[in-house]
Protein backbone atom coordinates (compact mmCIF):
# COMPACT_ATOMS: atom_id res chain seq x y z
CA UNK A 1 141.66 152.28 76.72
CA UNK A 2 144.37 148.89 76.11
CA UNK A 3 147.97 149.56 76.45
CA UNK A 4 150.03 150.08 73.19
CA UNK A 5 153.36 148.65 73.17
CA UNK A 6 154.71 152.19 73.85
CA UNK A 7 152.62 153.27 76.50
CA UNK A 8 153.63 149.91 78.27
CA UNK A 9 156.82 149.86 77.75
CA UNK A 10 157.75 152.97 79.56
CA UNK A 11 155.77 152.17 82.70
CA UNK A 12 158.79 151.49 85.37
CA UNK A 13 158.71 148.01 87.35
CA UNK A 14 158.13 149.28 90.78
CA UNK A 15 158.24 146.20 93.79
CA UNK A 16 158.82 147.78 96.75
CA UNK A 17 158.53 151.39 98.84
CA UNK A 18 162.33 152.17 98.21
CA UNK A 19 161.93 151.97 93.79
CA UNK A 20 158.68 153.70 93.79
CA UNK A 21 160.38 156.77 96.20
CA UNK A 22 163.63 156.99 94.28
CA UNK A 23 161.47 156.93 90.87
CA UNK A 24 159.87 159.53 91.54
CA UNK A 25 162.85 161.42 93.61
CA UNK A 26 164.44 160.87 89.76
CA UNK A 27 161.41 162.32 88.05
CA UNK A 28 161.50 165.65 86.81
CA UNK A 29 158.15 167.60 86.91
CA UNK A 30 156.82 168.41 83.03
CA UNK A 31 157.61 171.37 82.24
CA UNK A 32 155.10 174.36 82.74
CA UNK A 33 152.69 172.10 84.33
CA UNK A 34 151.22 174.01 87.52
CA UNK A 35 151.05 171.70 89.52
CA UNK A 36 154.62 170.36 89.35
CA UNK A 37 152.95 166.82 87.65
CA UNK A 38 155.71 163.75 87.24
CA UNK A 39 154.03 161.59 85.23
CA UNK A 40 154.96 157.59 85.85
CA UNK A 41 155.37 156.10 82.30
CA UNK A 42 155.44 158.93 79.16
CA UNK A 43 155.80 162.13 79.75
CA UNK A 44 153.01 163.28 76.94
CA UNK A 45 151.04 161.46 79.59
CA UNK A 46 150.54 163.16 82.47
CA UNK A 47 147.23 161.92 83.58
CA UNK A 48 148.66 159.02 84.80
CA UNK A 49 151.72 160.68 87.74
CA UNK A 50 153.03 159.75 90.78
CA UNK A 51 153.25 161.80 93.47
CA UNK A 52 154.02 162.10 97.78
CA UNK A 53 151.14 162.10 100.33
CA UNK A 54 151.35 164.09 103.57
CA UNK A 55 151.74 160.35 105.10
CA UNK A 56 154.86 159.56 103.17
CA UNK A 57 153.63 156.91 101.11
CA UNK A 58 154.22 157.03 96.90
CA UNK A 59 151.21 156.71 95.03
CA UNK A 60 150.10 156.23 92.08
CA UNK A 61 147.69 157.30 89.91
CA UNK A 62 144.73 159.64 87.41
CA UNK A 63 146.10 163.25 88.19
CA UNK A 64 142.59 164.26 88.55
CA UNK A 65 142.51 161.73 91.38
CA UNK A 66 144.90 163.15 93.43
CA UNK A 67 143.07 165.27 95.99
CA UNK A 68 140.18 162.37 96.25
CA UNK A 69 141.61 159.97 97.41
CA UNK A 70 141.48 157.49 95.21
CA UNK A 71 145.01 155.41 93.69
CA UNK A 72 145.99 153.24 91.98
CA UNK A 73 148.82 151.92 93.83
CA UNK A 74 150.23 153.20 97.14
CA UNK A 75 153.43 151.97 98.27
CA UNK A 76 153.64 153.03 102.19
CA UNK A 77 156.96 153.08 104.20
CA UNK A 78 156.62 149.14 106.12
CA UNK A 79 156.54 148.01 102.81
CA UNK A 80 152.97 147.38 101.82
CA UNK A 81 151.63 148.00 98.63
CA UNK A 82 147.51 148.97 98.38
CA UNK A 83 145.34 148.71 95.28
CA UNK A 84 142.89 151.86 96.01
CA UNK A 85 140.37 151.85 94.03
CA UNK A 86 138.63 149.92 91.50
CA UNK A 87 139.97 148.25 88.58
CA UNK A 88 139.32 148.60 84.50
CA UNK A 89 141.07 146.58 82.07
CA UNK A 90 143.49 149.39 81.71
CA UNK A 91 144.07 149.47 85.23
CA UNK A 92 144.35 145.74 85.24
CA UNK A 93 147.22 145.88 82.70
CA UNK A 94 149.13 149.12 84.08
CA UNK A 95 149.18 147.75 87.71
CA UNK A 96 150.59 143.96 86.42
CA UNK A 97 153.20 145.54 85.03
CA UNK A 98 154.29 148.20 87.50
CA UNK A 99 153.38 146.12 90.54
CA UNK A 100 153.92 142.61 89.21
CA UNK A 101 150.67 141.26 90.43
CA UNK A 102 148.83 138.45 88.22
CA UNK A 103 145.35 139.81 87.64
CA UNK A 104 142.43 138.15 85.68
CA UNK A 105 138.88 138.70 85.59
CA UNK A 106 136.35 135.57 86.58
CA UNK A 107 132.75 135.83 86.12
CA UNK A 108 132.82 139.61 86.64
CA UNK A 109 135.46 139.13 89.54
CA UNK A 110 139.20 140.40 89.15
CA UNK A 111 141.21 137.62 90.69
CA UNK A 112 144.92 137.66 91.83
CA UNK A 113 147.24 134.74 92.28
CA UNK A 114 149.05 135.41 95.78
CA UNK A 115 150.07 133.85 99.50
CA UNK A 116 147.45 133.86 101.99
CA UNK A 117 146.57 132.62 104.90
CA UNK A 118 143.46 130.25 105.20
CA UNK A 119 142.29 128.43 108.03
CA UNK A 120 145.97 129.13 109.62
CA UNK A 121 147.73 127.96 106.20
CA UNK A 122 149.48 129.49 104.14
CA UNK A 123 148.03 128.87 100.78
CA UNK A 124 148.75 130.13 96.86
CA UNK A 125 145.74 130.90 94.56
CA UNK A 126 143.27 133.03 93.24
CA UNK A 127 141.64 135.40 95.51
CA UNK A 128 139.40 137.89 94.75
CA UNK A 129 139.93 141.64 94.96
CA UNK A 130 136.79 142.62 95.71
CA UNK A 131 136.95 146.38 94.44
CA UNK A 132 134.06 148.26 94.25
CA UNK A 133 133.47 151.98 92.90
CA UNK A 134 132.45 154.37 96.41
CA UNK A 135 133.77 150.91 98.46
CA UNK A 136 135.94 152.00 101.30
CA UNK A 137 137.51 148.47 100.67
CA UNK A 138 141.53 148.31 99.25
CA UNK A 139 143.77 145.11 98.43
CA UNK A 140 146.50 145.37 100.50
CA UNK A 141 150.38 143.35 99.06
CA UNK A 142 153.07 142.54 100.71
CA UNK A 143 155.72 142.43 97.20
CA UNK A 144 159.15 141.17 96.64
CA UNK A 145 161.44 140.50 93.04
CA UNK A 146 160.64 136.34 92.31
CA UNK A 147 158.58 135.60 94.88
CA UNK A 148 154.85 135.07 94.55
CA UNK A 149 152.80 138.42 96.43
CA UNK A 150 151.44 137.91 99.58
CA UNK A 151 147.74 138.56 100.06
CA UNK A 152 147.20 140.33 103.17
CA UNK A 153 143.88 141.17 103.63
CA UNK A 154 141.75 138.36 101.22
CA UNK A 155 137.82 138.38 101.15
CA UNK A 156 136.48 134.64 101.52
CA UNK A 157 135.41 133.44 98.88
CA UNK A 158 131.91 131.16 99.44
CA UNK A 159 129.46 129.08 96.75
CA UNK A 160 125.46 129.03 97.62
CA UNK A 161 123.79 126.12 97.88
CA UNK A 162 119.56 125.76 97.93
CA UNK A 163 118.31 123.71 101.02
CA UNK A 164 115.88 122.02 99.05
CA UNK A 165 113.86 121.18 102.58
CA UNK A 166 113.53 124.89 103.46
CA UNK A 167 112.55 125.69 100.17
CA UNK A 168 109.80 122.77 100.05
CA UNK A 169 108.18 124.75 103.81
CA UNK A 170 108.33 128.23 102.05
CA UNK A 171 106.50 126.85 98.82
CA UNK A 172 103.66 125.19 100.36
CA UNK A 173 103.77 128.72 102.94
CA UNK A 174 102.98 130.99 99.75
CA UNK A 175 100.68 128.58 97.78
CA UNK A 176 97.54 130.10 98.79
CA UNK A 177 99.14 133.60 97.83
CA UNK A 178 100.17 132.27 94.58
CA UNK A 179 96.71 130.35 94.04
CA UNK A 180 94.86 133.63 94.44
CA UNK A 181 97.00 135.27 92.30
CA UNK A 182 96.13 132.82 89.59
CA UNK A 183 92.61 132.40 89.95
CA UNK A 184 92.35 136.31 90.08
CA UNK A 185 94.14 136.86 86.69
CA UNK A 186 91.95 133.98 85.31
CA UNK A 187 88.82 135.93 86.71
CA UNK A 188 90.15 139.29 85.25
CA UNK A 189 91.30 137.41 81.70
CA UNK A 190 89.76 138.25 78.47
CA UNK A 191 90.61 135.73 75.92
CA UNK A 192 89.02 138.21 73.22
CA UNK A 193 92.49 140.52 73.59
CA UNK A 194 95.13 137.85 73.61
CA UNK A 195 98.22 139.16 71.19
CA UNK A 196 98.84 136.66 69.27
CA UNK A 197 102.70 137.76 69.27
CA UNK A 198 103.22 137.62 73.03
CA UNK A 199 102.99 134.20 75.31
CA UNK A 200 99.94 135.69 76.93
CA UNK A 201 97.21 132.15 77.38
CA UNK A 202 94.45 130.51 78.70
CA UNK A 203 97.09 129.02 81.79
CA UNK A 204 99.07 132.44 81.69
CA UNK A 205 96.93 135.39 81.42
CA UNK A 206 97.39 138.82 82.91
CA UNK A 207 97.72 140.03 86.25
CA UNK A 208 94.33 142.72 87.07
CA UNK A 209 95.76 145.85 86.67
CA UNK A 210 93.86 149.80 88.67
CA UNK A 211 94.24 152.58 86.88
CA UNK A 212 97.56 154.83 87.96
CA UNK A 213 95.43 157.52 90.63
CA UNK A 214 93.78 154.19 91.95
CA UNK A 215 97.64 152.76 92.51
CA UNK A 216 98.90 156.06 93.79
CA UNK A 217 96.51 155.72 96.53
CA UNK A 218 95.94 151.92 97.29
CA UNK A 219 100.06 152.04 97.20
CA UNK A 220 100.98 154.81 99.46
CA UNK A 221 103.65 154.66 102.03
CA UNK A 222 105.16 151.06 99.78
CA UNK A 223 109.11 151.30 98.52
CA UNK A 224 110.24 150.19 95.68
CA UNK A 225 110.51 146.49 94.92
CA UNK A 226 113.80 146.35 94.01
CA UNK A 227 115.07 147.77 97.22
CA UNK A 228 116.14 146.46 100.23
CA UNK A 229 113.10 147.25 101.99
CA UNK A 230 110.91 145.73 98.87
CA UNK A 231 111.11 141.50 99.76
CA UNK A 232 110.36 142.30 103.83
CA UNK A 233 107.46 144.50 103.22
CA UNK A 234 106.31 142.11 100.49
CA UNK A 235 106.53 139.16 102.46
CA UNK A 236 104.50 141.34 105.38
CA UNK A 237 101.58 141.37 103.29
CA UNK A 238 101.42 138.08 102.35
CA UNK A 239 102.16 136.30 105.92
CA UNK A 240 99.33 138.32 107.02
CA UNK A 241 96.48 135.76 105.41
CA UNK A 242 94.26 139.13 105.11
CA UNK A 243 92.33 138.86 101.46
CA UNK A 244 92.94 142.70 101.15
CA UNK A 245 97.11 142.54 101.93
CA UNK A 246 96.79 140.11 98.95
CA UNK A 247 94.88 141.73 97.26
CA UNK A 248 97.44 144.66 97.43
CA UNK A 249 100.73 142.58 97.38
CA UNK A 250 99.27 141.34 94.08
CA UNK A 251 98.55 145.32 92.48
CA UNK A 252 102.03 146.34 94.12
CA UNK A 253 103.79 143.24 92.57
CA UNK A 254 102.87 144.13 89.06
CA UNK A 255 103.52 147.75 89.48
CA UNK A 256 105.43 149.69 86.73
CA UNK A 257 104.70 146.80 84.22
CA UNK A 258 102.08 146.76 81.60
CA UNK A 259 99.24 143.75 83.11
CA UNK A 260 102.36 141.39 84.14
CA UNK A 261 101.53 137.84 83.00
CA UNK A 262 101.06 134.73 85.62
CA UNK A 263 104.44 133.48 85.25
CA UNK A 264 106.86 136.47 85.47
CA UNK A 265 104.48 137.42 88.62
CA UNK A 266 105.40 133.97 90.17
CA UNK A 267 109.05 134.36 89.52
CA UNK A 268 108.76 138.11 90.92
CA UNK A 269 107.08 136.03 93.89
CA UNK A 270 110.08 133.32 93.91
CA UNK A 271 113.08 136.56 93.77
CA UNK A 272 111.14 138.32 96.30
CA UNK A 273 110.90 134.57 98.62
CA UNK A 274 114.88 133.83 98.27
CA UNK A 275 115.82 137.79 99.31
CA UNK A 276 113.66 137.25 102.68
CA UNK A 277 114.71 133.95 103.68
CA UNK A 278 118.22 133.85 102.06
CA UNK A 279 119.58 133.21 105.61
CA UNK A 280 117.82 129.96 106.07
CA UNK A 281 117.17 128.48 102.38
CA UNK A 282 120.63 128.31 101.44
CA UNK A 283 123.94 126.96 103.02
CA UNK A 284 127.29 128.96 102.45
CA UNK A 285 129.83 126.98 101.79
CA UNK A 286 133.67 128.22 101.94
CA UNK A 287 135.55 128.18 97.89
CA UNK A 288 138.68 126.34 98.23
CA UNK A 289 141.94 128.59 96.68
CA UNK A 290 142.52 128.40 93.57
CA UNK A 291 139.11 128.26 92.54
CA UNK A 292 136.06 129.98 91.08
CA UNK A 293 132.98 129.60 91.75
CA UNK A 294 128.98 131.84 90.81
CA UNK A 295 126.19 129.68 91.35
CA UNK A 296 122.77 130.50 89.96
CA UNK A 297 121.89 132.93 93.25
CA UNK A 298 125.46 134.28 93.94
CA UNK A 299 123.73 137.58 92.86
CA UNK A 300 122.17 137.90 96.43
CA UNK A 301 125.00 137.46 98.82
CA UNK A 302 127.13 140.21 96.40
């Protein structure tokens, strides 16, 4: 929900623990509210409240998250200001108004303009907040009037470059298995059943598939291919070099699909290979402050 002018203008500017505590003290509870809720801005919007925790921190957050430890902003007596939860577009607007932090959204990540220590030096730039749902991480800052905020716990930003030599080795290693999958697909193909509306062809047939009951018996104990254990179990079957294991890996690869196409299977094997050997296949390079970098395989490391 975006903020209109009246809602945004009613939010206070709080840059320190002292100002947050003074705002809490001068704000009277909403009349008739049994919990004594004190609103941050407009008094007809009690869903965003200000309160004090047992550790004397002044907190701003949703009223219904008050007892769950999830806060939008926390002001601590030692001067730390903490963003304590994953933020949405409307949360960014509130934080920018109340705390004065400059937060922008790039590549599905929230980036804040701040000062942070990078390799022993203070560098002004853009740093990712790295706040996720159900993740205990919090972003901690030191705020001051008319100065760039200090980011105390920034996460390093990396980009990932593929090691072409390692990729060539892995491609050679998995080529016998891919030749086996291609041969099995062409042997089981029936050109009279090719659909004119699909990408199925003589060079791109569908993988052989078993009936549901037969798959249940063959794949008993195998994890879901999308889990963290999936690539490990898949490469174990392929690296064994046994025909029975290769057949099981081929059926497991297309499990849940209606006769996977050969090019889809090759893509799936490539993803499994990249996920299993990502420590040697990709080179991590530190990104300088102030740059937002997204690479093709970044999703494997987030």
